[in-house]
């Protein structure tokens, strides 16, 4: 990041926002906030940024996971949708009728899915037998 860009973003957003962005998204970005999803994540856009880096999300929690964002906002971040869901009339009309509420991924936590064993236990468990080596 150039010094001129850094100074410009500190001037626009303030030193506290610059420090927070460097800690959480590893880049100082400033743009127009286009919406907030039901989880409290803020979505931003700056068309003056480099191509592919014009849209980003600022997660509400510090220990974020990408499953904490709604699928329709993910489509906007990936440039699959042109308009953000907060201003797209099609999404406003149909979004809440057909989409199930999103929840985060529980893999690696106590809430993760675990299978259970339905096979009968063996009568005798296998124990390896150590063969004697031939010696003098």
XYZ file of C-alpha atoms in Angstrom:
136
model
C 0.000 0.000 0.000
C 1.403 3.380 -0.932
C 1.893 6.148 1.609
C -0.403 8.505 -0.329
C -3.205 5.905 -0.299
C -2.676 5.281 3.424
C -2.815 8.991 4.259
C -5.911 9.402 2.097
C -7.749 6.579 3.887
C -6.734 7.861 7.322
C -8.052 11.301 6.325
C -11.365 9.844 5.087
C -12.050 7.286 7.792
C -9.961 8.331 10.752
C -7.083 6.694 12.560
C -9.316 4.346 14.586
C -10.978 2.918 11.456
C -7.603 2.575 9.737
C -6.199 0.642 12.710
C -9.277 -1.612 12.953
C -9.257 -2.367 9.212
C -5.581 -3.260 9.307
C -6.239 -5.666 12.191
C -9.304 -7.410 10.733
C -9.189 -7.203 6.927
C -5.452 -6.537 6.541
C -6.045 -3.550 4.294
C -7.196 0.025 4.707
C -10.328 0.492 2.653
C -12.826 3.280 2.401
C -15.982 3.376 0.330
C -19.747 3.592 0.383
C -21.601 1.276 2.735
C -24.292 -0.404 0.632
C -26.038 -2.484 3.272
C -26.150 -4.495 6.475
C -27.365 -8.096 6.628
C -29.332 -9.796 9.400
C -26.107 -10.836 11.184
C -24.890 -7.236 11.444
C -22.174 -7.550 8.778
C -21.556 -4.343 6.830
C -21.021 -4.468 3.072
C -18.955 -1.816 1.322
C -18.160 -0.825 -2.251
C -15.595 1.496 -3.807
C -15.509 1.514 -7.617
C -12.193 3.411 -7.613
C -10.353 0.410 -6.135
C -8.452 -2.141 -8.170
C -10.683 -4.526 -10.172
C -11.711 -7.493 -8.039
C -11.211 -5.535 -4.807
C -14.121 -3.148 -5.158
C -16.498 -4.959 -2.775
C -15.811 -6.232 0.715
C -17.506 -7.232 3.939
C -16.783 -6.015 7.452
C -17.890 -8.835 9.748
C -19.706 -7.961 12.951
C -17.837 -10.476 15.125
C -14.104 -10.621 15.687
C -13.863 -14.398 15.194
C -15.665 -14.371 11.855
C -16.429 -17.214 9.513
C -17.621 -16.868 5.934
C -20.713 -18.907 6.758
C -21.883 -15.929 8.831
C -22.841 -14.004 5.690
C -26.069 -14.505 3.817
C -25.906 -16.271 0.423
C -27.461 -13.354 -1.466
C -24.770 -11.002 -0.126
C -22.097 -13.551 -1.010
C -23.375 -13.522 -4.596
C -23.015 -9.737 -4.647
C -19.469 -9.917 -3.241
C -18.495 -12.440 -5.907
C -19.811 -10.094 -8.635
C -22.554 -12.580 -9.554
C -25.170 -9.886 -8.887
C -24.761 -6.323 -10.106
C -26.984 -4.527 -7.594
C -26.540 -4.971 -3.848
C -29.448 -6.827 -2.214
C -30.341 -3.720 -0.200
C -31.264 -1.793 -3.377
C -32.240 -4.571 -5.810
C -36.057 -4.541 -6.225
C -36.188 -8.217 -7.227
C -34.426 -9.292 -4.067
C -36.564 -6.982 -1.959
C -39.711 -8.562 -3.370
C -38.753 -12.249 -3.151
C -35.848 -12.524 -0.724
C -37.723 -13.279 2.481
C -40.290 -15.635 0.947
C -38.172 -18.447 -0.427
C -34.879 -18.344 1.448
C -34.342 -20.215 4.692
C -32.509 -18.336 7.430
C -28.750 -18.781 7.265
C -26.734 -20.177 10.155
C -23.045 -20.562 10.627
C -21.007 -23.719 10.099
C -20.604 -25.797 13.274
C -17.720 -27.957 12.044
C -15.098 -28.369 14.756
C -17.432 -27.272 17.549
C -19.615 -29.121 20.019
C -22.607 -28.558 17.769
C -21.128 -30.426 14.806
C -22.714 -33.591 13.433
C -21.284 -36.840 14.732
C -22.266 -40.265 13.543
C -22.820 -43.142 15.918
C -21.801 -46.767 15.537
C -24.559 -49.332 14.981
C -22.333 -52.389 14.390
C -22.034 -55.143 16.946
C -18.822 -55.188 18.924
C -16.330 -57.944 18.132
C -16.091 -60.865 20.505
C -12.337 -60.717 20.571
C -10.421 -57.690 19.558
C -7.375 -58.256 17.421
C -4.079 -58.263 19.227
C -0.907 -58.555 17.174
C 1.388 -61.487 17.944
C 5.074 -60.776 17.868
C 7.040 -63.513 16.201
C 10.289 -64.612 17.802
C 13.390 -63.808 15.853
C 15.813 -66.548 15.216
C 19.018 -66.159 17.151
C 22.248 -68.003 17.847
